Amino acid sequence: MTVDATMIIGGKPVVSDEWASVHNPAHTDTVVGRYPSGTAEHVEQAVQAASDALPEWRATPAAERAALLAQAGTMLGERLGEWVGLLTAENGKVLAESGIDFGMAAMVLSSYGAHPEWMDEERIEDERRRLIIHKQPIGVCVGIIPWNFPLVLSAAKIGPALLAGNTLTIKVPEFGPLATLQGLAEVAALFPPGVLNLVSGFGSEVGRALVRHPRVRKVAFTGSTETGKLVMADAAGHLARLSLELGGNDAAIVLEDAEINEESIKRIVTGAYTHTGQICFAIKRLYVHESRYQELAEGLRAAVDQIVVGDGMRPEVTMGPISNARQFEKVRGILAESKKNLDTVELGRYAEDTAVDDGYFMLPHIVLNPPDSSTIVSCEQMGPILPVMSFRDEDEAVARANDSEYGLASSVWSADLDHAFTVAERIEAGTTFVNGHSLFSVDPDAPFGGVKQSGMGYEMTDKALEGYVQLHPISNSHL
């Protein structure tokens, strides 16, 4: 049975004359469902619905807006089982990773729902003057979502946008949008019509029309650096505010005094190979002190060799296929170059009876001591290939980690916590984890964003909320 998902505009399901099919990346001949291929006309309808809903929603007290976000978080958490299998079928990630996507989305919405005080005004009043600084919504907002973790990345935009009193249109990804459309349709139904709209279609038409729309005051985009630059250029025409979470080539530095044991190796493997390496802040470059290199390389070989590749619906599978044909071809090209020129080790195994040629499957790989100039080190590969390099001293490691146009996340591994934090301060990245580097390392009380060509602005916490409000001081001061 296939799924027909719909857009949600003004609280109502909307379809298009054209539909796009979604294929299972583990069985590419299998159609999971279809979704409406939206047009610029649907964008106009969504922006109009958001504009119409804005006056009443911005006038709704922050506490009431927060209560609805908390309700949305609870609902997603209670009902995620309805959509987890669908997300795996269309995206390829194993069931546990699909559960994490929905579960983290629920947590994000709940966290914004727990903090209506983040919208409190600032007040200074004395014998000379009264000053009130109001936090006001900026208006109609747009969120553009990638395919790898669409639920939590949507929630990271829904939470601050709606708590601030804005209305929002989410453009779901072209690849695997079915579970996102279905889950977020239930979220949208909890809010007044037009507060949260969902549109689907191709970025070249629907995404671009949203970004260029003159009534859109804020665009929050998560995706590649190349597309982020186009978004920035299109938004400049009407000076829409931007937050961009873009590509990463995230470095992990294992210091000489690091604890190398079964647990730490498991954390490194998790950080590099979760969702087949298709996470923007996954470990993509691993630098290891030369005195520990052989030890860690052997431990990684043994651990990565335990990965079982196959259909993410199967319980014994620990790594699913690459999510779509475009990404598969990109990573396959990088791997072919790596195998031709570098010491590349293929590890892991396919689950029994896996029809390898029927899906976008790839075994995990480790590349041993490639030069920093090689493609596997210098690019954002977004696949199950980890380059492992040695270094002599910390200055060298930090310099090599920083020698990148990207700066999304990073990590430092050391048995000495103070030492690790000192080294971490020198790394040019939006976030640096210590003794971990994965979805499980994300601190819910920390803002998340990139530096350099990894983006601008923040998601998560009240720091993200600042990107969705405008400050309005009112004062009777007379100096």
Short mmCIF file of C-alpha atoms in Angstrom, two decimals:
data_model
loop_
_atom_site.label_atom_id
_atom_site.label_comp_id
_atom_site.label_asym_id
_atom_site.label_seq_id
_atom_site.Cartn_x
_atom_site.Cartn_y
_atom_site.Cartn_z
CA MET A 1 0.00 0.00 0.00
CA THR A 2 1.42 3.38 -0.99
CA VAL A 3 0.95 6.71 0.76
CA ASP A 4 -0.49 9.85 -0.81
CA ALA A 5 0.63 12.84 1.23
CA THR A 6 -0.75 16.34 0.80
CA MET A 7 0.37 19.88 1.39
CA ILE A 8 -1.34 21.87 4.16
CA ILE A 9 -2.25 25.46 3.31
CA GLY A 10 -4.53 27.52 5.52
CA GLY A 11 -5.41 24.45 7.57
CA LYS A 12 -6.63 22.45 4.57
CA PRO A 13 -5.08 19.61 2.57
CA VAL A 14 -3.98 20.76 -0.87
CA VAL A 15 -2.82 18.76 -3.88
CA SER A 16 -1.37 19.65 -7.25
CA ASP A 17 -2.01 18.65 -10.84
CA GLU A 18 1.39 16.96 -10.82
CA TRP A 19 2.62 14.33 -8.35
CA ALA A 20 6.14 13.11 -7.56
CA SER A 21 6.82 9.49 -6.65
CA VAL A 22 8.97 8.43 -3.69
CA HIS A 23 11.03 5.27 -4.08
CA ASN A 24 12.51 3.13 -1.32
CA PRO A 25 16.32 3.58 -1.39
CA ALA A 26 16.73 -0.04 -0.23
CA HIS A 27 14.52 -1.33 -3.05
CA THR A 28 14.57 1.32 -5.73
CA ASP A 29 11.83 -0.31 -7.81
CA THR A 30 9.41 -0.02 -4.88
CA VAL A 31 7.23 3.09 -4.73
CA VAL A 32 6.56 4.11 -1.13
CA GLY A 33 4.12 6.86 -2.05
CA ARG A 34 3.74 10.18 -3.76
CA TYR A 35 3.44 13.85 -2.90
CA PRO A 36 2.13 16.93 -4.70
CA SER A 37 4.64 18.71 -6.92
CA GLY A 38 3.80 22.22 -5.85
CA THR A 39 4.06 25.37 -7.93
CA ALA A 40 4.57 29.09 -7.49
CA GLU A 41 0.80 29.38 -7.24
CA HIS A 42 0.84 27.17 -4.13
CA VAL A 43 3.57 29.36 -2.69
CA GLU A 44 1.36 32.40 -3.21
CA GLN A 45 -1.51 30.61 -1.46
CA ALA A 46 0.69 29.63 1.48
CA VAL A 47 2.12 33.12 1.93
CA GLN A 48 -1.39 34.58 1.75
CA ALA A 49 -2.65 32.11 4.36
CA ALA A 50 0.28 32.94 6.62
CA SER A 51 -0.32 36.67 6.16
CA ASP A 52 -4.02 36.30 6.94
CA ALA A 53 -3.29 34.32 10.12
CA LEU A 54 -0.56 36.66 11.36
CA PRO A 55 -2.57 39.43 13.12
CA GLU A 56 -4.54 37.06 15.35
CA TRP A 57 -1.57 34.79 16.06
CA ARG A 58 0.81 37.60 17.02
CA ALA A 59 -1.89 38.95 19.36
CA THR A 60 -2.19 35.56 21.08
CA PRO A 61 -0.37 35.66 24.44
CA ALA A 62 3.03 33.97 24.44
CA ALA A 63 1.89 31.58 27.15
CA GLU A 64 -0.89 30.30 24.90
CA ARG A 65 1.44 29.95 21.93
CA ALA A 66 3.86 28.03 24.13
CA ALA A 67 1.10 25.74 25.40
CA LEU A 68 0.24 24.73 21.85
CA LEU A 69 3.91 24.00 21.09
CA ALA A 70 4.09 21.84 24.21
CA GLN A 71 0.96 20.01 23.07
CA ALA A 72 2.53 19.47 19.66
CA GLY A 73 5.66 18.02 21.25
CA THR A 74 3.64 15.63 23.38
CA MET A 75 1.57 14.53 20.40
CA LEU A 76 4.63 13.78 18.25
CA GLY A 77 6.24 11.85 21.08
CA GLU A 78 3.14 9.74 21.67
CA ARG A 79 2.42 9.02 18.02
CA LEU A 80 5.87 8.71 16.46
CA GLY A 81 5.32 4.99 16.01
CA GLU A 82 2.76 5.77 13.31
CA TRP A 83 5.39 7.40 11.08
CA VAL A 84 8.75 5.84 11.93
CA GLY A 85 8.37 2.94 9.50
CA LEU A 86 7.33 5.28 6.71
CA LEU A 87 10.37 7.48 7.30
CA THR A 88 12.68 4.46 7.11
CA ALA A 89 10.98 3.20 3.95
CA GLU A 90 11.43 6.51 2.11
CA ASN A 91 14.71 7.71 3.65
CA GLY A 92 16.69 4.51 4.24
CA LYS A 93 17.83 5.14 7.81
CA VAL A 94 17.36 2.31 10.29
CA LEU A 95 14.23 2.33 12.45
CA ALA A 96 16.09 3.52 15.54
CA GLU A 97 17.40 6.56 13.65
CA SER A 98 13.91 7.37 12.37
CA GLY A 99 12.71 7.19 15.94
CA ILE A 100 15.45 9.61 16.97
CA ASP A 101 14.34 12.06 14.28
CA PHE A 102 10.75 12.13 15.52
CA GLY A 103 11.76 11.90 19.19
CA MET A 104 14.16 14.84 18.96
CA ALA A 105 11.53 16.85 17.08
CA ALA A 106 9.12 16.25 19.95
CA MET A 107 11.76 17.36 22.47
CA VAL A 108 12.52 20.55 20.53
CA LEU A 109 8.86 21.59 20.32
CA SER A 110 8.38 20.78 24.00
CA SER A 111 11.42 22.83 24.98
CA TYR A 112 10.04 25.95 23.30
CA GLY A 113 6.66 25.19 24.82
CA ALA A 114 8.27 25.22 28.27
CA HIS A 115 9.68 28.74 27.95
CA PRO A 116 7.06 31.41 27.25
CA GLU A 117 9.19 33.74 29.41
CA TRP A 118 11.69 33.93 26.57
CA MET A 119 9.28 36.44 25.04
CA ASP A 120 9.07 38.64 28.14
CA GLU A 121 9.67 42.34 27.63
CA GLU A 122 12.56 44.17 29.22
CA ARG A 123 11.57 47.08 31.47
CA ILE A 124 13.55 49.88 33.09
CA GLU A 125 11.62 52.45 35.11
CA ASP A 126 12.97 55.16 37.40
CA GLU A 127 12.38 58.82 38.27
CA ARG A 128 13.83 59.91 34.91
CA ARG A 129 12.17 57.67 32.37
CA ARG A 130 10.30 54.51 31.47
CA LEU A 131 11.85 52.16 28.90
CA ILE A 132 10.10 49.05 27.66
CA ILE A 133 11.78 46.85 25.05
CA HIS A 134 9.19 44.64 23.43
CA LYS A 135 9.99 41.48 21.49
CA GLN A 136 7.76 41.47 18.46
CA PRO A 137 7.35 38.90 15.67
CA ILE A 138 8.92 39.80 12.36
CA GLY A 139 6.06 38.43 10.27
CA VAL A 140 5.73 35.68 7.68
CA CYS A 141 8.62 33.19 7.87
CA VAL A 142 9.81 30.30 5.73
CA GLY A 143 11.70 27.13 6.70
CA ILE A 144 13.43 25.05 4.02
CA ILE A 145 14.29 21.53 5.18
CA PRO A 146 16.81 18.91 3.96
CA TRP A 147 16.19 15.20 3.57
CA ASN A 148 18.51 13.70 6.18
CA PHE A 149 16.73 14.57 9.47
CA PRO A 150 13.62 16.40 8.28
CA LEU A 151 11.51 16.20 11.44
CA VAL A 152 13.91 17.61 14.01
CA LEU A 153 15.18 20.23 11.56
CA SER A 154 11.59 21.32 10.93
CA ALA A 155 10.91 21.49 14.66
CA ALA A 156 14.00 23.65 15.14
CA LYS A 157 12.30 26.25 12.95
CA ILE A 158 8.69 25.75 14.06
CA GLY A 159 9.52 26.20 17.76
CA PRO A 160 11.12 29.66 17.74
CA ALA A 161 9.07 31.00 14.82
CA LEU A 162 5.71 30.21 16.39
CA LEU A 163 6.67 31.04 19.97
CA ALA A 164 7.70 34.48 18.74
CA GLY A 165 4.26 35.01 17.18
CA ASN A 166 5.25 34.60 13.54
CA THR A 167 3.48 32.44 11.00
CA LEU A 168 5.51 29.87 9.09
CA THR A 169 5.56 27.89 5.88
CA ILE A 170 7.73 24.78 5.81
CA LYS A 171 9.03 23.59 2.45
CA VAL A 172 9.63 19.85 2.90
CA PRO A 173 12.50 18.07 1.11
CA GLU A 174 12.19 16.69 -2.40
CA PHE A 175 13.60 13.34 -1.26
CA GLY A 176 11.48 11.39 1.20
CA PRO A 177 8.94 13.99 2.38
CA LEU A 178 6.03 11.66 3.15
CA ALA A 179 6.49 11.09 6.89
CA THR A 180 7.36 14.76 7.35
CA LEU A 181 4.18 15.87 5.59
CA GLN A 182 2.06 13.42 7.58
CA GLY A 183 3.60 14.14 10.98
CA LEU A 184 3.69 17.91 10.56
CA ALA A 185 0.12 17.93 9.24
CA GLU A 186 -0.93 16.73 12.68
CA VAL A 187 1.19 19.45 14.26
CA ALA A 188 -0.31 22.12 11.99
CA ALA A 189 -3.82 21.01 12.95
CA LEU A 190 -3.17 22.05 16.56
CA PHE A 191 -2.69 25.68 15.54
CA PRO A 192 -5.12 28.16 13.97
CA PRO A 193 -5.35 27.76 10.17
CA GLY A 194 -2.49 29.44 8.33
CA VAL A 195 -0.13 29.60 11.30
CA LEU A 196 1.82 26.57 10.04
CA ASN A 197 1.65 25.69 6.35
CA LEU A 198 3.39 22.84 4.51
CA VAL A 199 4.36 22.92 0.85
CA SER A 200 6.15 20.34 -1.28
CA GLY A 201 7.86 20.41 -4.63
CA PHE A 202 11.19 21.17 -6.21
CA GLY A 203 13.54 23.75 -4.79
CA SER A 204 14.08 25.42 -8.14
CA GLU A 205 10.43 26.41 -8.28
CA VAL A 206 8.77 26.17 -4.85
CA GLY A 207 11.79 26.90 -2.69
CA ARG A 208 12.96 29.80 -4.80
CA ALA A 209 9.49 31.32 -5.01
CA LEU A 210 9.24 31.25 -1.22
CA VAL A 211 12.63 32.87 -0.69
CA ARG A 212 11.96 35.58 -3.27
CA HIS A 213 8.45 36.42 -2.06
CA PRO A 214 8.37 40.06 -0.95
CA ARG A 215 6.10 39.36 2.03
CA VAL A 216 8.47 36.78 3.52
CA ARG A 217 10.47 38.47 6.29
CA LYS A 218 12.63 35.55 7.44
CA VAL A 219 14.11 32.48 5.72
CA ALA A 220 15.60 29.65 7.77
CA PHE A 221 17.46 27.25 5.49
CA THR A 222 19.29 24.02 6.25
CA GLY A 223 21.20 22.43 3.39
CA SER A 224 24.32 22.66 1.29
CA THR A 225 26.61 25.66 1.23
CA GLU A 226 26.14 26.02 -2.53
CA THR A 227 22.35 26.24 -2.23
CA GLY A 228 22.68 28.47 0.84
CA LYS A 229 24.51 31.05 -1.25
CA LEU A 230 21.65 31.06 -3.76
CA VAL A 231 19.14 31.47 -0.93
CA MET A 232 21.14 34.38 0.43
CA ALA A 233 21.24 36.08 -2.96
CA ASP A 234 17.50 35.61 -3.52
CA ALA A 235 16.59 36.87 -0.05
CA ALA A 236 18.72 39.99 -0.54
CA GLY A 237 16.24 41.41 -3.04
CA HIS A 238 13.80 42.28 -0.25
CA LEU A 239 16.22 42.15 2.70
CA ALA A 240 14.62 39.12 4.32
CA ARG A 241 16.36 38.03 7.48
CA LEU A 242 18.33 34.80 7.21
CA SER A 243 19.56 31.90 9.27
CA LEU A 244 21.63 29.37 7.36
CA GLU A 245 22.83 26.01 8.64
CA LEU A 246 25.03 24.78 5.83
CA GLY A 247 27.62 22.14 5.02
CA GLY A 248 30.32 20.88 7.33
CA ASN A 249 33.61 19.03 7.13
CA ASP A 250 33.81 18.30 10.80
CA ALA A 251 37.13 17.41 12.40
CA ALA A 252 37.64 15.22 15.44
CA ILE A 253 40.99 15.46 17.26
CA VAL A 254 42.12 12.54 19.42
CA LEU A 255 44.86 13.85 21.73
CA GLU A 256 47.80 11.89 23.07
CA ASP A 257 46.19 11.46 26.48
CA ALA A 258 42.78 10.31 25.15
CA GLU A 259 41.14 7.22 26.55
CA ILE A 260 40.96 4.69 23.72
CA ASN A 261 38.68 1.90 24.77
CA GLU A 262 35.57 0.12 23.57
CA GLU A 263 33.28 2.97 24.64
CA SER A 264 35.27 5.78 23.03
CA ILE A 265 35.66 3.82 19.80
CA LYS A 266 31.92 3.15 19.78
CA ARG A 267 31.30 6.89 20.12
CA ILE A 268 33.60 7.66 17.20
CA VAL A 269 31.90 5.05 15.02
CA THR A 270 28.50 6.44 15.98
CA GLY A 271 29.67 9.94 15.14
CA ALA A 272 30.96 8.93 11.73
CA TYR A 273 28.52 6.31 10.45
CA THR A 274 25.07 7.12 11.91
CA HIS A 275 22.57 7.49 9.05
CA THR A 276 25.28 6.21 6.69
CA GLY A 277 27.39 9.29 7.45
CA GLN A 278 24.68 11.60 6.07
CA ILE A 279 24.64 14.12 8.92
CA CYS A 280 25.90 17.65 8.43
CA PHE A 281 27.95 17.56 11.64
CA ALA A 282 29.09 13.94 11.48
CA ILE A 283 32.79 13.21 11.97
CA LYS A 284 34.26 13.62 8.50
CA ARG A 285 37.95 13.99 9.39
CA LEU A 286 39.63 12.12 12.25
CA TYR A 287 43.04 13.37 13.45
CA VAL A 288 44.86 11.07 15.89
CA HIS A 289 48.12 11.70 17.74
CA GLU A 290 50.86 9.63 16.11
CA SER A 291 51.56 7.75 19.36
CA ARG A 292 47.96 6.48 19.44
CA TYR A 293 47.31 6.11 15.72
CA GLN A 294 47.93 2.40 15.32
CA GLU A 295 45.95 1.57 18.46
CA LEU A 296 42.95 3.59 17.36
CA ALA A 297 43.11 2.48 13.74
CA GLU A 298 43.01 -1.17 14.80
CA GLY A 299 40.14 -0.52 17.20
CA LEU A 300 38.18 1.30 14.51
CA ARG A 301 38.73 -1.50 12.01
CA ALA A 302 37.32 -4.03 14.44
CA ALA A 303 34.32 -1.88 15.38
CA VAL A 304 33.41 -0.74 11.88
CA ASP A 305 33.71 -4.33 10.66
CA GLN A 306 30.71 -5.17 12.87
CA ILE A 307 28.40 -2.86 10.89
CA VAL A 308 25.62 -4.71 9.08
CA VAL A 309 24.33 -2.97 5.95
CA GLY A 310 20.89 -3.54 4.48
CA ASP A 311 17.24 -2.52 4.55
CA GLY A 312 16.72 -0.30 7.58
CA MET A 313 13.45 -2.07 8.36
CA ARG A 314 15.33 -5.25 9.31
CA PRO A 315 16.24 -5.47 13.02
CA GLU A 316 19.72 -6.89 12.44
CA VAL A 317 20.72 -4.02 10.13
CA THR A 318 22.79 -1.25 11.73
CA MET A 319 23.38 0.93 8.65
CA GLY A 320 20.89 1.54 5.87
CA PRO A 321 21.40 2.63 2.27
CA ILE A 322 22.32 6.10 1.10
CA SER A 323 19.08 8.05 0.90
CA ASN A 324 18.81 9.01 -2.76
CA ALA A 325 20.38 8.53 -6.16
CA ARG A 326 22.02 11.95 -6.32
CA GLN A 327 23.83 11.48 -3.03
CA PHE A 328 24.72 7.90 -3.91
CA GLU A 329 26.42 8.94 -7.14
CA LYS A 330 28.33 11.70 -5.39
CA VAL A 331 29.66 9.42 -2.65
CA ARG A 332 30.37 6.59 -5.08
CA GLY A 333 32.55 8.96 -7.10
CA ILE A 334 34.49 10.01 -4.00
CA LEU A 335 34.94 6.38 -3.00
CA ALA A 336 36.19 5.39 -6.47
CA GLU A 337 38.81 8.14 -6.37
CA SER A 338 39.81 7.13 -2.85
CA LYS A 339 40.18 3.45 -3.77
CA LYS A 340 42.28 4.34 -6.78
CA ASN A 341 44.76 6.61 -5.01
CA LEU A 342 44.66 5.95 -1.26
CA ASP A 343 44.87 3.20 1.35
CA THR A 344 41.14 2.54 1.57
CA VAL A 345 39.82 -0.32 3.69
CA GLU A 346 36.36 -1.79 3.06
CA LEU A 347 34.70 -3.18 6.18
CA GLY A 348 31.36 -4.46 7.45
CA ARG A 349 29.04 -6.89 5.72
CA TYR A 350 25.67 -6.98 4.03
CA ALA A 351 22.73 -8.52 5.81
CA GLU A 352 21.85 -11.96 4.54
CA ASP A 353 19.81 -11.95 1.31
CA THR A 354 20.37 -8.23 0.68
CA ALA A 355 19.95 -7.51 -3.03
CA VAL A 356 22.84 -5.05 -3.16
CA ASP A 357 22.18 -3.91 -6.72
CA ASP A 358 18.54 -3.13 -5.93
CA GLY A 359 19.35 -0.27 -3.54
CA TYR A 360 21.79 2.55 -2.83
CA PHE A 361 23.92 0.36 -0.60
CA MET A 362 27.53 1.00 0.34
CA LEU A 363 29.72 -0.73 2.89
CA PRO A 364 31.57 1.44 5.43
CA HIS A 365 35.17 2.40 4.65
CA ILE A 366 38.20 3.79 6.46
CA VAL A 367 40.91 5.68 4.58
CA LEU A 368 44.31 5.53 6.28
CA ASN A 369 46.51 8.63 6.38
CA PRO A 370 45.38 10.36 3.19
CA PRO A 371 46.94 13.75 2.43
CA ASP A 372 44.92 16.77 3.52
CA SER A 373 44.70 17.83 -0.14
CA SER A 374 42.80 14.69 -1.13
CA THR A 375 39.11 14.96 -1.94
CA ILE A 376 38.10 12.61 0.88
CA VAL A 377 39.65 15.01 3.42
CA SER A 378 38.81 18.37 1.88
CA CYS A 379 35.17 17.86 0.87
CA GLU A 380 31.92 17.28 2.75
CA GLN A 381 31.49 13.67 1.68
CA MET A 382 28.22 12.87 3.54
CA GLY A 383 28.76 9.13 3.24
CA PRO A 384 30.16 6.11 5.13
CA ILE A 385 33.83 6.88 4.47
CA LEU A 386 36.10 8.10 7.28
CA PRO A 387 39.63 9.43 6.65
CA VAL A 388 41.95 8.85 9.64
CA MET A 389 45.13 10.97 9.79
CA SER A 390 48.02 11.17 12.28
CA PHE A 391 49.52 14.35 13.75
CA ARG A 392 52.62 15.15 15.82
CA ASP A 393 51.49 17.92 18.18
CA GLU A 394 48.39 19.87 19.14
CA ASP A 395 49.33 23.01 17.23
CA GLU A 396 49.51 20.96 14.04
CA ALA A 397 46.19 19.23 14.77
CA VAL A 398 44.36 22.50 15.43
CA ALA A 399 45.85 24.15 12.36
CA ARG A 400 44.81 21.26 10.12
CA ALA A 401 41.34 21.11 11.63
CA ASN A 402 40.90 24.84 10.99
CA ASP A 403 42.25 24.64 7.44
CA SER A 404 38.80 24.36 5.89
CA GLU A 405 36.20 26.67 4.45
CA TYR A 406 33.71 24.94 6.75
CA GLY A 407 33.16 25.37 10.46
CA LEU A 408 30.04 23.59 11.65
CA ALA A 409 31.05 21.20 14.44
CA SER A 410 34.18 19.52 15.79
CA SER A 411 35.34 17.45 18.72
CA VAL A 412 38.32 17.01 21.05
CA TRP A 413 39.06 13.73 22.81
CA SER A 414 41.14 13.70 25.99
CA ALA A 415 41.18 12.13 29.45
CA ASP A 416 41.88 15.60 30.87
CA LEU A 417 38.66 17.62 30.64
CA ASP A 418 40.33 20.97 31.30
CA HIS A 419 42.94 20.24 28.65
CA ALA A 420 40.26 19.27 26.14
CA PHE A 421 38.31 22.47 26.75
CA THR A 422 41.47 24.55 26.31
CA VAL A 423 42.21 22.93 22.94
CA ALA A 424 38.55 23.21 21.92
CA GLU A 425 38.62 27.00 22.34
CA ARG A 426 41.14 27.21 19.50
CA ILE A 427 38.97 25.41 16.95
CA GLU A 428 37.03 27.44 14.39
CA ALA A 429 33.64 25.79 14.61
CA GLY A 430 30.14 26.64 15.69
CA THR A 431 30.15 23.78 18.21
CA THR A 432 32.92 21.67 19.71
CA PHE A 433 32.03 18.48 21.55
CA VAL A 434 34.34 16.85 24.10
CA ASN A 435 34.75 13.05 24.16
CA GLY A 436 31.77 12.58 21.87
CA HIS A 437 30.60 13.73 18.46
CA SER A 438 27.14 12.63 17.38
CA LEU A 439 23.43 13.29 17.74
CA PHE A 440 23.77 12.08 21.32
CA SER A 441 26.37 14.78 22.06
CA VAL A 442 24.06 17.70 21.26
CA ASP A 443 23.40 19.68 24.43
CA PRO A 444 19.75 20.86 24.49
CA ASP A 445 20.81 24.00 26.35
CA ALA A 446 23.36 25.02 23.70
CA PRO A 447 22.66 27.00 20.51
CA PHE A 448 23.67 25.30 17.27
CA GLY A 449 25.05 27.04 14.18
CA GLY A 450 28.06 27.31 11.92
CA VAL A 451 30.88 29.72 11.21
CA LYS A 452 32.71 30.50 7.96
CA GLN A 453 30.88 28.82 5.05
CA SER A 454 28.92 26.58 7.38
CA GLY A 455 26.35 29.28 7.90
CA MET A 456 25.07 32.07 10.09
CA GLY A 457 22.56 32.36 12.89
CA TYR A 458 21.49 29.74 15.40
CA GLU A 459 18.99 27.01 15.97
CA MET A 460 17.86 25.70 19.36
CA THR A 461 17.40 27.62 22.64
CA ASP A 462 16.51 31.27 23.15
CA LYS A 463 19.45 32.25 20.91
CA ALA A 464 17.49 30.92 17.93
CA LEU A 465 14.46 32.89 19.08
CA GLU A 466 16.46 36.11 18.65
CA GLY A 467 16.45 35.48 14.90
CA TYR A 468 12.64 35.50 14.82
CA VAL A 469 11.92 38.69 16.78
CA GLN A 470 12.47 42.36 16.29
CA LEU A 471 13.11 44.59 19.28
CA HIS A 472 10.79 47.54 19.72
CA PRO A 473 11.96 49.97 22.42
CA ILE A 474 9.39 52.43 23.75
CA SER A 475 10.71 55.21 25.95
CA ASN A 476 9.80 58.65 27.29
CA SER A 477 13.43 59.57 27.98
CA HIS A 478 14.44 63.21 27.52
CA LEU A 479 18.15 63.71 28.00
#
